[in-house]
Short mmCIF file of C-alpha atoms in Angstrom, two decimals:
data_model
loop_
_atom_site.label_atom_id
_atom_site.label_comp_id
_atom_site.label_asym_id
_atom_site.label_seq_id
_atom_site.Cartn_x
_atom_site.Cartn_y
_atom_site.Cartn_z
CA MET B 1 -45.28 -62.90 -17.31
CA SER B 2 -41.84 -62.59 -15.70
CA LYS B 3 -38.47 -61.38 -16.93
CA VAL B 4 -35.23 -63.28 -16.45
CA ASN B 5 -32.03 -61.79 -17.87
CA ASP B 6 -34.22 -59.19 -19.64
CA ALA B 7 -36.05 -61.90 -21.59
CA ALA B 8 -39.82 -62.18 -21.28
CA ALA B 9 -40.88 -65.62 -20.00
CA VAL B 10 -44.40 -67.04 -19.99
CA PRO B 11 -44.93 -70.18 -17.86
CA LEU B 12 -46.90 -72.86 -19.68
CA THR B 13 -48.24 -76.11 -18.23
CA GLN B 14 -48.73 -79.04 -20.59
CA THR B 15 -51.80 -80.06 -18.60
CA PRO B 16 -55.11 -79.36 -20.42
CA ARG B 17 -57.31 -76.92 -18.53
CA ALA B 18 -60.06 -79.50 -18.05
CA ASP B 19 -57.57 -81.75 -16.21
CA LEU B 20 -56.43 -79.23 -13.58
CA HIS B 21 -59.25 -80.22 -11.22
CA LEU B 22 -58.00 -83.83 -11.12
CA ARG B 23 -55.07 -82.85 -8.88
CA ALA B 24 -56.71 -81.82 -5.60
CA GLU B 25 -53.33 -81.40 -3.92
CA ASN B 26 -52.33 -78.84 -6.55
CA LEU B 27 -55.61 -76.97 -6.15
CA HIS B 28 -54.95 -76.79 -2.40
CA ALA B 29 -51.50 -75.29 -3.05
CA PHE B 30 -53.04 -72.73 -5.42
CA GLU B 31 -55.63 -71.83 -2.79
CA LEU B 32 -52.94 -71.24 -0.16
CA VAL B 33 -51.37 -68.52 -2.30
CA LYS B 34 -54.66 -67.20 -3.71
CA LEU B 35 -53.82 -68.26 -7.25
CA ASN B 36 -56.85 -68.79 -9.47
CA PRO B 37 -56.19 -71.73 -11.83
CA ASP B 38 -59.00 -70.59 -14.14
CA THR B 39 -57.35 -67.25 -14.88
CA ASP B 40 -53.76 -67.31 -13.62
CA ILE B 41 -52.40 -70.43 -15.36
CA LEU B 42 -51.71 -70.83 -19.07
CA CYS B 43 -52.55 -74.38 -20.21
CA ILE B 44 -51.44 -76.16 -23.35
CA ASP B 45 -54.92 -76.08 -24.87
CA ASP B 46 -55.05 -72.30 -24.48
CA VAL B 47 -52.49 -72.05 -27.29
CA PRO B 48 -54.01 -72.02 -30.80
CA ALA B 49 -53.61 -75.25 -32.77
CA PRO B 50 -52.71 -76.67 -35.24
CA ASP B 51 -50.67 -73.58 -36.12
CA ALA B 52 -46.94 -73.47 -35.42
CA PHE B 53 -46.26 -72.78 -31.76
CA PRO B 54 -46.04 -68.98 -31.22
CA SER B 55 -42.58 -69.04 -29.62
CA SER B 56 -39.15 -70.12 -30.78
CA LYS B 57 -37.33 -70.16 -27.42
CA PHE B 58 -38.07 -72.69 -24.71
CA ALA B 59 -36.99 -73.33 -21.12
CA LEU B 60 -37.72 -76.92 -20.07
CA VAL B 61 -38.66 -77.64 -16.45
CA ASP B 62 -39.11 -81.20 -15.14
CA HIS B 63 -38.13 -82.74 -18.49
CA ASN B 64 -35.10 -82.39 -20.75
CA ARG B 65 -36.36 -83.16 -24.26
CA LEU B 66 -38.64 -80.75 -26.12
CA HIS B 67 -41.88 -82.33 -27.33
CA PRO B 68 -42.22 -82.37 -31.16
CA ARG B 69 -45.40 -80.29 -30.97
CA PHE B 70 -43.26 -77.23 -30.12
CA SER B 71 -40.66 -77.70 -32.86
CA ARG B 72 -43.02 -78.72 -35.66
CA ASP B 73 -43.07 -76.06 -38.43
CA ASN B 74 -40.90 -73.94 -36.13
CA PRO B 75 -37.45 -73.75 -37.81
CA GLU B 76 -36.09 -71.14 -35.35
CA CYS B 77 -36.93 -73.37 -32.36
CA ARG B 78 -34.23 -73.34 -29.67
CA VAL B 79 -34.04 -74.65 -26.09
CA VAL B 80 -32.37 -71.93 -23.99
CA ALA B 81 -32.63 -73.46 -20.50
CA VAL B 82 -33.17 -76.84 -18.84
CA VAL B 83 -33.91 -77.63 -15.18
CA ASP B 84 -34.69 -81.29 -14.58
CA HIS B 85 -34.20 -84.32 -12.33
CA HIS B 86 -34.82 -87.12 -14.84
CA GLU B 87 -32.26 -89.12 -16.75
CA ASP B 88 -30.16 -86.76 -18.85
CA GLU B 89 -30.65 -87.31 -22.59
CA GLY B 90 -27.64 -85.10 -23.32
CA LEU B 91 -29.45 -82.55 -25.49
CA TYR B 92 -29.15 -78.76 -25.89
CA LYS B 93 -25.68 -78.51 -24.37
CA GLU B 94 -24.74 -75.78 -26.83
CA THR B 95 -27.86 -73.62 -26.37
CA ALA B 96 -29.17 -74.08 -22.81
CA ASP B 97 -27.90 -71.78 -20.05
CA PRO B 98 -28.58 -72.70 -17.36
CA ARG B 99 -28.61 -76.41 -18.08
CA ILE B 100 -29.20 -78.19 -14.78
CA VAL B 101 -29.95 -81.92 -14.75
CA VAL B 102 -29.31 -83.48 -11.34
CA VAL B 103 -30.08 -87.15 -10.76
CA PRO B 104 -31.10 -88.21 -8.19
CA THR B 105 -33.20 -85.34 -6.87
CA GLY B 106 -36.59 -85.96 -5.29
CA SER B 107 -38.34 -82.91 -6.73
CA CYS B 108 -37.50 -80.72 -9.70
CA SER B 109 -38.90 -77.82 -7.65
CA SER B 110 -35.86 -78.15 -5.38
CA LEU B 111 -33.57 -77.39 -8.32
CA VAL B 112 -35.73 -74.41 -9.25
CA ALA B 113 -35.52 -73.15 -5.66
CA CYS B 114 -31.73 -73.47 -5.64
CA LEU B 115 -31.56 -71.11 -8.62
CA PHE B 116 -33.08 -68.40 -6.43
CA GLU B 117 -30.61 -68.71 -3.54
CA GLU B 118 -28.31 -66.13 -5.13
CA HIS B 119 -31.29 -63.96 -6.12
CA ARG B 120 -33.38 -64.01 -2.95
CA ASP B 121 -35.04 -60.69 -3.77
CA HIS B 122 -36.93 -62.44 -6.59
CA MET B 123 -38.39 -65.10 -4.27
CA THR B 124 -41.83 -64.18 -2.92
CA PRO B 125 -43.70 -65.91 -0.05
CA GLU B 126 -46.27 -67.19 -2.55
CA LEU B 127 -43.67 -68.71 -4.87
CA ALA B 128 -41.83 -70.20 -1.89
CA ALA B 129 -45.04 -71.82 -0.66
CA LEU B 130 -45.83 -73.29 -4.10
CA LEU B 131 -42.33 -74.76 -4.43
CA LEU B 132 -42.52 -76.14 -0.89
CA CYS B 133 -45.83 -77.87 -1.63
CA SER B 134 -44.34 -79.47 -4.72
CA ILE B 135 -41.27 -80.67 -2.81
CA LEU B 136 -43.42 -82.17 -0.05
CA ILE B 137 -45.67 -83.96 -2.55
CA ASP B 138 -42.76 -85.33 -4.57
CA THR B 139 -40.65 -86.50 -1.62
CA GLY B 140 -43.30 -87.86 0.74
CA GLY B 141 -42.79 -85.01 3.17
CA LEU B 142 -38.97 -85.23 3.02
CA LYS B 143 -39.20 -88.59 4.77
CA PRO B 144 -35.75 -89.96 5.69
CA GLY B 145 -34.85 -92.97 3.58
CA GLY B 146 -37.36 -91.97 0.91
CA LYS B 147 -37.05 -89.94 -2.28
CA ALA B 148 -35.67 -86.80 -0.63
CA GLU B 149 -32.06 -85.93 -1.39
CA GLU B 150 -29.79 -83.28 0.07
CA ALA B 151 -30.91 -80.76 -2.58
CA ASP B 152 -34.54 -81.23 -1.46
CA ARG B 153 -33.74 -80.65 2.22
CA ARG B 154 -31.58 -77.65 1.37
CA ALA B 155 -34.35 -76.15 -0.77
CA ALA B 156 -36.96 -76.67 1.97
CA SER B 157 -34.70 -74.99 4.53
CA PHE B 158 -34.28 -72.03 2.16
CA LEU B 159 -37.97 -71.73 1.25
CA ALA B 160 -39.74 -72.22 4.58
CA PRO B 161 -38.57 -68.98 6.27
CA ILE B 162 -39.64 -66.99 3.21
CA ALA B 163 -43.02 -68.72 3.07
CA SER B 164 -43.58 -68.29 6.81
CA SER B 165 -45.58 -65.09 6.25
CA LEU B 166 -48.31 -67.38 4.90
CA GLN B 167 -48.25 -69.34 8.17
CA GLU B 168 -51.91 -68.74 9.01
CA ARG B 169 -53.00 -70.37 5.77
CA ALA B 170 -50.26 -72.92 5.22
CA ALA B 171 -49.05 -73.81 8.72
CA ILE B 172 -45.48 -73.16 7.61
CA THR B 173 -42.92 -72.39 10.30
CA SER B 174 -39.45 -70.91 10.01
CA LEU B 175 -37.39 -74.08 10.60
CA ALA B 176 -35.42 -72.13 13.18
CA GLN B 177 -35.36 -75.02 15.61
CA SER B 178 -35.72 -78.11 13.46
CA SER B 179 -34.64 -79.81 10.25
CA PRO B 180 -37.19 -79.88 7.38
CA GLU B 181 -38.29 -83.47 7.88
CA ASN B 182 -38.99 -82.80 11.57
CA ASP B 183 -40.67 -79.42 11.24
CA PRO B 184 -44.26 -79.76 12.55
CA GLY B 185 -45.62 -77.03 10.28
CA LEU B 186 -44.27 -78.65 7.14
CA GLN B 187 -45.47 -82.06 8.24
CA THR B 188 -48.97 -80.70 8.87
CA LEU B 189 -48.96 -79.23 5.38
CA HIS B 190 -47.64 -82.50 3.95
CA THR B 191 -50.40 -84.49 5.66
CA THR B 192 -53.06 -82.22 4.14
CA LEU B 193 -51.53 -82.46 0.68
CA GLN B 194 -51.24 -86.25 0.87
CA GLU B 195 -54.86 -86.63 1.99
CA LYS B 196 -56.02 -84.58 -0.97
CA LYS B 197 -53.69 -86.45 -3.35
CA ALA B 198 -55.07 -89.81 -2.20
CA SER B 199 -58.71 -88.70 -2.45
CA VAL B 200 -59.39 -90.21 -5.88
CA ALA B 201 -62.32 -92.56 -5.20
CA HIS B 202 -64.58 -90.37 -7.33
CA LEU B 203 -62.31 -90.58 -10.40
CA ASN B 204 -62.77 -93.12 -13.20
CA THR B 205 -59.96 -94.87 -15.07
CA LEU B 206 -59.62 -92.11 -17.69
CA ASP B 207 -59.39 -89.50 -14.95
CA LEU B 208 -56.73 -91.47 -13.07
CA LEU B 209 -54.63 -91.86 -16.21
CA ARG B 210 -54.95 -88.16 -17.04
CA ARG B 211 -54.36 -86.61 -13.62
CA ASP B 212 -50.56 -86.97 -13.53
CA TYR B 213 -49.50 -87.71 -17.10
CA LYS B 214 -46.36 -87.05 -19.14
CA GLU B 215 -45.63 -87.84 -22.75
CA TYR B 216 -42.33 -88.53 -24.50
CA ALA B 217 -41.25 -88.88 -28.12
CA LEU B 218 -38.66 -91.64 -28.45
CA THR B 219 -36.75 -93.14 -31.36
CA PRO B 220 -36.20 -96.88 -30.87
CA ALA B 221 -33.14 -98.62 -32.32
CA THR B 222 -35.04 -99.99 -35.32
CA THR B 223 -34.43 -100.01 -39.06
CA PRO B 224 -35.69 -97.74 -40.45
CA PRO B 225 -35.89 -95.56 -37.31
CA ARG B 226 -39.26 -94.08 -36.49
CA GLU B 227 -40.36 -91.83 -33.66
CA ILE B 228 -42.97 -93.20 -31.28
CA LEU B 229 -45.00 -91.61 -28.51
CA VAL B 230 -44.71 -93.06 -25.01
CA GLY B 231 -47.01 -92.02 -22.16
CA LEU B 232 -46.41 -92.25 -18.41
CA SER B 233 -49.23 -91.98 -15.86
CA SER B 234 -48.60 -91.77 -12.12
CA VAL B 235 -51.59 -92.98 -10.08
CA PRO B 236 -51.74 -92.69 -6.25
CA ILE B 237 -53.43 -96.07 -5.68
CA GLY B 238 -52.47 -99.68 -6.39
CA PHE B 239 -53.99 -102.06 -8.91
CA LYS B 240 -55.35 -104.19 -6.05
CA SER B 241 -57.83 -101.48 -5.13
CA TRP B 242 -58.12 -99.92 -8.59
CA LEU B 243 -59.09 -102.83 -10.85
CA PRO B 244 -61.97 -104.31 -8.80
CA ARG B 245 -63.69 -100.90 -8.77
CA HIS B 246 -63.22 -100.21 -12.46
CA HIS B 247 -64.18 -103.16 -14.67
CA ASP B 248 -63.72 -100.93 -17.71
CA PHE B 249 -60.01 -100.51 -16.95
CA TRP B 250 -58.77 -102.24 -20.11
CA SER B 251 -61.22 -100.58 -22.52
CA HIS B 252 -60.59 -97.13 -21.02
CA THR B 253 -56.83 -97.65 -21.10
CA GLU B 254 -56.98 -98.66 -24.76
CA ARG B 255 -59.13 -95.61 -25.52
CA PHE B 256 -56.66 -93.38 -23.65
CA MET B 257 -53.76 -94.70 -25.74
CA THR B 258 -55.65 -94.49 -29.03
CA GLU B 259 -56.72 -90.88 -28.47
CA ARG B 260 -53.11 -89.85 -27.88
CA GLY B 261 -51.49 -92.05 -30.52
CA LEU B 262 -49.41 -93.89 -27.93
CA ILE B 263 -47.42 -97.03 -28.72
CA VAL B 264 -46.51 -97.56 -25.06
CA LEU B 265 -48.21 -96.50 -21.83
CA GLY B 266 -46.46 -96.93 -18.50
CA ILE B 267 -48.48 -96.74 -15.27
CA LEU B 268 -46.72 -96.04 -11.97
CA THR B 269 -48.99 -96.93 -9.03
#
C-alpha cells in the first residue's frame, strides 16, 4: 500500500493470478527487484466476487474507461486519476486529477515515470527498474523509428541512473555517456526481456490469448443501444507459425470468447 496526497492507494492488476506465469518477461522483471508475484501483487481474482467492489475511488493506469465490474452496485464509484496512452474517450474530466492521456506514447510506464520527476524522493531503484523494463518491452528497446516517442526516451534517461544501483542484477548503466537507445546496459536488458517474451512455444492457444489480454465495454451506435464486451489479445508470434502448431485454434478461440461473454475478439500478432 502506498499513499499519494494522503490517500491510501492499493495497486491492483486485472490479470488473474493463474495467468501471471504466462508473461516470462514480467517474471524476469519481478525477479530483478526481488518482488514475489505470489505474495506481493494483488490480482483481480483476489477480490471477493460477486459482491460490489470494495472501493469507490479508482485511478486508471494504461486505460481510460473504468470496467463495469467496478461500478456495478457501487453508486459512489468515482475515477479520481487517469494515466494512459490509448485513444482518449473523454471521460472523467471533472473528477480525475491528474488526468494524463498522451497519444502517441510508446509505453504508459513512461507517463507514470514523468509524474515522479518532480518528486524524485519517492522513486526507488526497484520501481525505476520495473518501469524501465516495461518501457523496453513496450517500445522494442527504444529502437529509433519504432514505437518509442520523446516521452519514452526522457523517462528512460530519468530512470536509468536511479536504477543503476541494481546494475549487478539488471545490467543497467547510468546513461552518462550515451542516449537510451544506445546504452549497452539497457540493450542487454532489452535483449533478455525480448527472449523471454518470445519464448512461448510451450503455450497453447488459450494461454497465448490470455497472456496479454485487455477487455473493454463498448456501446455501439445501435437502436436500442446495448453495451458489448470486446477483448484484445496481444500475441508475440505470427499466425504463420501459430496456426500450423495449434489445430485447435478456432475451437479454443471460440471457447475463450464464450467464457468471457465477448462479442468481438481482436488479436494483435
